[in-house]
PDB file of C-alpha atoms in Angstrom:
ATOM      1  CA  MET A   1     118.003 102.084  39.151  1.00  0.00           C
ATOM      2  CA  THR A   2     114.259 102.635  38.993  1.00  0.00           C
ATOM      3  CA  LYS A   3     112.997  99.142  38.242  1.00  0.00           C
ATOM      4  CA  PRO A   4     111.145  97.375  41.063  1.00  0.00           C
ATOM      5  CA  HIS A   5     112.686  94.740  43.289  1.00  0.00           C
ATOM      6  CA  HIS A   6     111.750  91.683  41.238  1.00  0.00           C
ATOM      7  CA  ALA A   7     111.794  93.155  37.734  1.00  0.00           C
ATOM      8  CA  ALA A   8     115.513  93.453  37.165  1.00  0.00           C
ATOM      9  CA  PRO A   9     116.936  90.001  36.278  1.00  0.00           C
ATOM     10  CA  GLY A  10     120.675  90.147  35.941  1.00  0.00           C
ATOM     11  CA  ARG A  11     120.899  93.475  37.766  1.00  0.00           C
ATOM     12  CA  SER A  12     121.375  94.475  41.396  1.00  0.00           C
ATOM     13  CA  ASP A  13     119.326  92.564  43.952  1.00  0.00           C
ATOM     14  CA  GLU A  14     120.173  94.939  46.790  1.00  0.00           C
ATOM     15  CA  TRP A  15     116.638  95.855  47.786  1.00  0.00           C
ATOM     16  CA  PHE A  16     115.636  95.756  51.436  1.00  0.00           C
ATOM     17  CA  THR A  17     112.455  94.416  52.988  1.00  0.00           C
ATOM     18  CA  PRO A  18     110.351  97.328  54.275  1.00  0.00           C
ATOM     19  CA  PRO A  19     110.154  97.594  58.082  1.00  0.00           C
ATOM     20  CA  GLU A  20     106.351  97.311  58.216  1.00  0.00           C
ATOM     21  CA  ILE A  21     106.609  93.626  57.298  1.00  0.00           C
ATOM     22  CA  PHE A  22     108.740  92.905  60.346  1.00  0.00           C
ATOM     23  CA  GLU A  23     106.604  95.113  62.551  1.00  0.00           C
ATOM     24  CA  ALA A  24     103.532  93.128  61.520  1.00  0.00           C
ATOM     25  CA  MET A  25     105.175  89.732  62.131  1.00  0.00           C
ATOM     26  CA  ALA A  26     106.430  90.840  65.568  1.00  0.00           C
ATOM     27  CA  VAL A  27     109.108  88.140  65.885  1.00  0.00           C
ATOM     28  CA  GLN A  28     112.880  87.917  66.274  1.00  0.00           C
ATOM     29  CA  PHE A  29     114.921  85.884  63.806  1.00  0.00           C
ATOM     30  CA  ASP A  30     118.158  84.020  64.475  1.00  0.00           C
ATOM     31  CA  LEU A  31     119.664  84.309  60.978  1.00  0.00           C
ATOM     32  CA  ASP A  32     119.367  86.349  57.788  1.00  0.00           C
ATOM     33  CA  PRO A  33     121.514  84.603  55.140  1.00  0.00           C
ATOM     34  CA  CYS A  34     120.975  87.284  52.439  1.00  0.00           C
ATOM     35  CA  GLN A  35     121.986  90.626  53.874  1.00  0.00           C
ATOM     36  CA  PRO A  36     123.545  93.264  51.582  1.00  0.00           C
ATOM     37  CA  GLU A  37     127.098  94.563  51.665  1.00  0.00           C
ATOM     38  CA  ASP A  38     126.087  98.229  51.283  1.00  0.00           C
ATOM     39  CA  GLY A  39     123.428 100.493  52.774  1.00  0.00           C
ATOM     40  CA  ARG A  40     123.266  98.502  55.987  1.00  0.00           C
ATOM     41  CA  SER A  41     122.127 101.495  58.033  1.00  0.00           C
ATOM     42  CA  PHE A  42     118.736 101.212  56.308  1.00  0.00           C
ATOM     43  CA  LEU A  43     118.212  97.524  57.117  1.00  0.00           C
ATOM     44  CA  SER A  44     115.335  96.670  59.446  1.00  0.00           C
ATOM     45  CA  VAL A  45     115.724  92.882  59.703  1.00  0.00           C
ATOM     46  CA  PRO A  46     115.412  91.769  63.356  1.00  0.00           C
ATOM     47  CA  ALA A  47     118.034  89.006  63.120  1.00  0.00           C
ATOM     48  CA  SER A  48     120.804  88.098  65.554  1.00  0.00           C
ATOM     49  CA  ARG A  49     123.199  86.838  62.865  1.00  0.00           C
ATOM     50  CA  TYR A  50     123.578  87.334  59.133  1.00  0.00           C
ATOM     51  CA  TYR A  51     125.551  86.415  56.035  1.00  0.00           C
ATOM     52  CA  THR A  52     126.370  88.728  53.159  1.00  0.00           C
ATOM     53  CA  ALA A  53     127.329  87.707  49.625  1.00  0.00           C
ATOM     54  CA  ARG A  54     130.925  87.346  50.782  1.00  0.00           C
ATOM     55  CA  GLN A  55     129.955  84.553  53.181  1.00  0.00           C
ATOM     56  CA  ASP A  56     127.616  83.017  50.561  1.00  0.00           C
ATOM     57  CA  GLY A  57     124.546  82.208  52.623  1.00  0.00           C
ATOM     58  CA  LEU A  58     123.478  79.624  50.077  1.00  0.00           C
ATOM     59  CA  THR A  59     126.352  77.298  50.991  1.00  0.00           C
ATOM     60  CA  ALA A  60     127.020  78.448  54.579  1.00  0.00           C
ATOM     61  CA  PRO A  61     125.321  76.516  57.415  1.00  0.00           C
ATOM     62  CA  TRP A  62     121.945  77.717  58.658  1.00  0.00           C
ATOM     63  CA  GLY A  63     120.686  77.462  62.202  1.00  0.00           C
ATOM     64  CA  GLY A  64     117.611  78.528  64.143  1.00  0.00           C
ATOM     65  CA  PHE A  65     114.728  80.683  62.945  1.00  0.00           C
ATOM     66  CA  VAL A  66     115.614  82.089  59.504  1.00  0.00           C
ATOM     67  CA  TRP A  67     114.435  85.175  57.637  1.00  0.00           C
ATOM     68  CA  LEU A  68     115.052  84.835  53.897  1.00  0.00           C
ATOM     69  CA  ASN A  69     114.643  87.535  51.251  1.00  0.00           C
ATOM     70  CA  PRO A  70     116.648  85.868  48.472  1.00  0.00           C
ATOM     71  CA  PRO A  71     117.977  87.421  45.259  1.00  0.00           C
ATOM     72  CA  PHE A  72     115.145  87.676  42.716  1.00  0.00           C
ATOM     73  CA  GLY A  73     117.343  88.073  39.617  1.00  0.00           C
ATOM     74  CA  GLY A  74     117.304  85.466  36.881  1.00  0.00           C
ATOM     75  CA  ARG A  75     114.523  83.284  35.576  1.00  0.00           C
ATOM     76  CA  ASN A  76     114.757  80.684  38.359  1.00  0.00           C
ATOM     77  CA  GLY A  77     117.356  82.326  40.567  1.00  0.00           C
ATOM     78  CA  VAL A  78     115.196  81.946  43.652  1.00  0.00           C
ATOM     79  CA  VAL A  79     115.002  78.150  43.361  1.00  0.00           C
ATOM     80  CA  PRO A  80     118.316  77.183  45.026  1.00  0.00           C
ATOM     81  CA  TRP A  81     117.362  79.373  47.995  1.00  0.00           C
ATOM     82  CA  LEU A  82     113.884  77.855  48.228  1.00  0.00           C
ATOM     83  CA  ARG A  83     115.442  74.404  48.087  1.00  0.00           C
ATOM     84  CA  LYS A  84     117.603  75.131  51.111  1.00  0.00           C
ATOM     85  CA  PHE A  85     114.849  76.990  52.960  1.00  0.00           C
ATOM     86  CA  MET A  86     112.324  74.173  52.581  1.00  0.00           C
ATOM     87  CA  ALA A  87     114.903  71.622  53.715  1.00  0.00           C
ATOM     88  CA  HIS A  88     115.716  73.781  56.775  1.00  0.00           C
ATOM     89  CA  ARG A  89     112.001  74.057  57.637  1.00  0.00           C
ATOM     90  CA  ASN A  90     112.249  76.821  60.220  1.00  0.00           C
ATOM     91  CA  GLY A  91     111.636  80.378  59.113  1.00  0.00           C
ATOM     92  CA  VAL A  92     109.883  82.834  56.831  1.00  0.00           C
ATOM     93  CA  CYS A  93     110.788  83.460  53.202  1.00  0.00           C
ATOM     94  CA  LEU A  94     109.726  86.347  50.957  1.00  0.00           C
ATOM     95  CA  VAL A  95     109.421  85.616  47.234  1.00  0.00           C
ATOM     96  CA  ASN A  96     107.739  87.058  44.179  1.00  0.00           C
ATOM     97  CA  ALA A  97     104.078  85.974  44.022  1.00  0.00           C
ATOM     98  CA  LEU A  98     104.294  84.546  40.518  1.00  0.00           C
ATOM     99  CA  THR A  99     101.584  82.000  41.189  1.00  0.00           C
ATOM    100  CA  SER A 100     101.485  80.740  37.592  1.00  0.00           C
ATOM    101  CA  SER A 101     105.203  79.941  37.423  1.00  0.00           C
ATOM    102  CA  GLY A 102     106.544  76.421  37.589  1.00  0.00           C
ATOM    103  CA  TRP A 103     108.852  77.081  40.524  1.00  0.00           C
ATOM    104  CA  PHE A 104     105.983  78.459  42.605  1.00  0.00           C
ATOM    105  CA  HIS A 105     103.894  75.323  42.055  1.00  0.00           C
ATOM    106  CA  ASP A 106     106.919  73.114  42.728  1.00  0.00           C
ATOM    107  CA  TRP A 107     107.897  74.741  46.026  1.00  0.00           C
ATOM    108  CA  ALA A 108     105.040  76.676  47.638  1.00  0.00           C
ATOM    109  CA  PRO A 109     103.169  73.467  48.617  1.00  0.00           C
ATOM    110  CA  TYR A 110     106.024  72.621  50.995  1.00  0.00           C
ATOM    111  CA  ALA A 111     105.267  75.709  53.112  1.00  0.00           C
ATOM    112  CA  ASP A 112     103.208  75.313  56.286  1.00  0.00           C
ATOM    113  CA  ALA A 113     101.586  78.704  55.704  1.00  0.00           C
ATOM    114  CA  MET A 114     101.693  81.600  53.274  1.00  0.00           C
ATOM    115  CA  LEU A 115     100.678  85.224  53.503  1.00  0.00           C
ATOM    116  CA  PHE A 116      99.801  87.531  50.624  1.00  0.00           C
ATOM    117  CA  PRO A 117     100.338  91.164  51.672  1.00  0.00           C
ATOM    118  CA  ARG A 118      97.585  93.584  50.735  1.00  0.00           C
ATOM    119  CA  GLY A 119      98.635  95.800  47.825  1.00  0.00           C
ATOM    120  CA  LYS A 120     102.084  96.100  46.276  1.00  0.00           C
ATOM    121  CA  THR A 121     105.142  95.988  48.519  1.00  0.00           C
ATOM    122  CA  LYS A 122     107.496  98.920  47.925  1.00  0.00           C
ATOM    123  CA  PHE A 123     111.027  97.862  48.787  1.00  0.00           C
ATOM    124  CA  VAL A 124     113.779 100.023  50.252  1.00  0.00           C
ATOM    125  CA  ARG A 125     116.823 101.078  48.248  1.00  0.00           C
ATOM    126  CA  PRO A 126     120.326 101.041  49.740  1.00  0.00           C
ATOM    127  CA  ASP A 127     120.082 104.846  50.125  1.00  0.00           C
ATOM    128  CA  GLY A 128     116.949 104.516  52.268  1.00  0.00           C
ATOM    129  CA  SER A 129     114.451 105.683  49.636  1.00  0.00           C
ATOM    130  CA  ARG A 130     111.458 103.606  48.540  1.00  0.00           C
ATOM    131  CA  GLY A 131     111.272 101.959  45.145  1.00  0.00           C
ATOM    132  CA  ALA A 132     108.403 102.358  42.712  1.00  0.00           C
ATOM    133  CA  SER A 133     105.297 100.211  42.947  1.00  0.00           C
ATOM    134  CA  PRO A 134     106.270  96.827  41.439  1.00  0.00           C
ATOM    135  CA  ALA A 135     104.390  95.025  38.711  1.00  0.00           C
ATOM    136  CA  ASN A 136     103.598  92.057  40.966  1.00  0.00           C
ATOM    137  CA  GLY A 137     102.998  91.378  44.618  1.00  0.00           C
ATOM    138  CA  VAL A 138     105.006  89.173  46.941  1.00  0.00           C
ATOM    139  CA  VAL A 139     104.170  86.252  49.208  1.00  0.00           C
ATOM    140  CA  LEU A 140     105.617  85.193  52.550  1.00  0.00           C
ATOM    141  CA  LEU A 141     106.170  81.444  52.922  1.00  0.00           C
ATOM    142  CA  ALA A 142     106.549  79.977  56.407  1.00  0.00           C
ATOM    143  CA  CYS A 143     107.934  76.674  57.632  1.00  0.00           C
ATOM    144  CA  GLY A 144     107.671  75.516  61.240  1.00  0.00           C
ATOM    145  CA  GLY A 145     105.621  76.690  64.187  1.00  0.00           C
ATOM    146  CA  GLU A 146     107.455  79.974  64.689  1.00  0.00           C
ATOM    147  CA  GLY A 147     107.039  80.879  61.044  1.00  0.00           C
ATOM    148  CA  VAL A 148     103.342  80.080  61.017  1.00  0.00           C
ATOM    149  CA  GLN A 149     102.831  82.191  64.134  1.00  0.00           C
ATOM    150  CA  ALA A 150     104.726  85.076  62.531  1.00  0.00           C
ATOM    151  CA  LEU A 151     102.355  85.052  59.569  1.00  0.00           C
ATOM    152  CA  ARG A 152      99.318  84.819  61.818  1.00  0.00           C
ATOM    153  CA  ASN A 153     100.630  87.812  63.731  1.00  0.00           C
ATOM    154  CA  ALA A 154     101.058  89.656  60.447  1.00  0.00           C
ATOM    155  CA  GLN A 155      97.477  88.931  59.424  1.00  0.00           C
ATOM    156  CA  SER A 156      96.187  90.073  62.809  1.00  0.00           C
ATOM    157  CA  ASN A 157      98.175  93.282  62.380  1.00  0.00           C
ATOM    158  CA  GLY A 158      96.605  93.972  58.992  1.00  0.00           C
ATOM    159  CA  LEU A 159      99.489  93.058  56.665  1.00  0.00           C
ATOM    160  CA  GLY A 160      97.488  90.692  54.489  1.00  0.00           C
ATOM    161  CA  MET A 161      95.776  87.324  54.101  1.00  0.00           C
ATOM    162  CA  CYS A 162      97.297  84.236  55.732  1.00  0.00           C
ATOM    163  CA  LEU A 163      96.611  80.709  54.520  1.00  0.00           C
ATOM    164  CA  SER A 164      97.744  77.871  56.800  1.00  0.00           C
ATOM    165  CA  GLY A 165      97.157  74.184  57.397  1.00  0.00           C
ATOM    166  CA  MET A 166      98.423  73.216  53.958  1.00  0.00           C
ATOM    167  CA  LYS A 167      99.508  69.626  53.386  1.00  0.00           C
ATOM    168  CA  ILE A 168     102.963  68.779  52.074  1.00  0.00           C
ATOM    169  CA  PRO A 169     102.774  66.607  48.924  1.00  0.00           C
ATOM    170  CA  GLY A 170     103.187  62.897  49.626  1.00  0.00           C
ATOM    171  CA  PRO A 171     105.956  60.642  48.268  1.00  0.00           C
ATOM    172  CA  ASN A 172     103.791  59.467  45.367  1.00  0.00           C
ATOM    173  CA  THR A 173     103.614  62.906  43.725  1.00  0.00           C
ATOM    174  CA  ASN A 174     105.965  64.125  41.012  1.00  0.00           C
ATOM    175  CA  ASN A 175     107.919  66.245  43.502  1.00  0.00           C
ATOM    176  CA  PRO A 176     110.561  64.671  45.758  1.00  0.00           C
ATOM    177  CA  THR A 177     110.826  66.046  49.271  1.00  0.00           C
ATOM    178  CA  PRO A 178     113.160  69.032  49.738  1.00  0.00           C
ATOM    179  CA  ALA A 179     115.654  66.878  51.650  1.00  0.00           C
ATOM    180  CA  GLU A 180     116.267  64.892  48.458  1.00  0.00           C
ATOM    181  CA  TYR A 181     117.496  67.948  46.614  1.00  0.00           C
ATOM    182  CA  PRO A 182     121.215  68.889  46.704  1.00  0.00           C
ATOM    183  CA  THR A 183     121.830  72.171  48.488  1.00  0.00           C
ATOM    184  CA  LEU A 184     125.236  73.196  47.129  1.00  0.00           C
ATOM    185  CA  ARG A 185     125.840  75.055  43.876  1.00  0.00           C
ATOM    186  CA  ASN A 186     128.419  72.900  42.086  1.00  0.00           C
ATOM    187  CA  PRO A 187     128.377  70.857  38.850  1.00  0.00           C
ATOM    188  CA  ALA A 188     128.298  67.493  40.637  1.00  0.00           C
ATOM    189  CA  ASN A 189     125.204  68.407  42.607  1.00  0.00           C
ATOM    190  CA  MET A 190     123.529  69.976  39.591  1.00  0.00           C
ATOM    191  CA  ALA A 191     124.116  66.751  37.651  1.00  0.00           C
ATOM    192  CA  LYS A 192     122.666  64.781  40.545  1.00  0.00           C
ATOM    193  CA  ALA A 193     119.591  66.999  40.567  1.00  0.00           C
ATOM    194  CA  ALA A 194     119.134  66.596  36.840  1.00  0.00           C
ATOM    195  CA  GLY A 195     119.020  62.826  37.265  1.00  0.00           C
ATOM    196  CA  SER A 196     116.860  62.681  40.382  1.00  0.00           C
ATOM    197  CA  GLY A 197     113.492  63.643  38.963  1.00  0.00           C
ATOM    198  CA  GLU A 198     113.736  67.354  39.758  1.00  0.00           C
ATOM    199  CA  PRO A 199     110.881  69.247  38.052  1.00  0.00           C
ATOM    200  CA  ARG A 200     111.842  70.542  34.642  1.00  0.00           C
ATOM    201  CA  GLY A 201     113.058  74.106  34.365  1.00  0.00           C
ATOM    202  CA  LEU A 202     114.329  74.549  37.933  1.00  0.00           C
ATOM    203  CA  LEU A 203     117.968  74.677  36.861  1.00  0.00           C
ATOM    204  CA  THR A 204     117.436  76.884  33.822  1.00  0.00           C
ATOM    205  CA  SER A 205     119.571  80.008  33.919  1.00  0.00           C
ATOM    206  CA  ALA A 206     118.467  83.489  32.894  1.00  0.00           C
TER     207      ALA A 206
END
């Protein structure tokens, strides 16, 4: 497969975060809930624990400081992961920097800081090779003090531009807080979300 990490909806999402991102953040994570089944010898995530697809990190319990590089496939496939990440509020998440998309505007304001890496991030394939330069960049979203510090470290180490001190939207905005969103992928919770004022389009499939 030659398509870049975020340009293959419906296809394999097994692309690994390049090691220079972790080197720049200079932190240790407690959990990575989205590790791959194959090509693990080329992983560089500094995490003490992990879940693969078999453990389903979207429904499994999270604890501690989380690193999240969720599956990018599908039109809004990242949204359930962002929902859980923002409710957990302790970690760093890497997503596609589609700043004009609805899901980005719905969820990015809940981050305590964000970092836009300089240039295009070339991800690592399961065989250890680097992918082609993608069409878009990525953004790191941080929640909690440890996450904010990780992004500040990354900026100091030349990874990119960090924006912090953002204010979470208040209760009078159109967006409910992340805690009000269901976190499990089942029809009952999806129906609940549909009737709870969730922004339009978040549950749309590819």
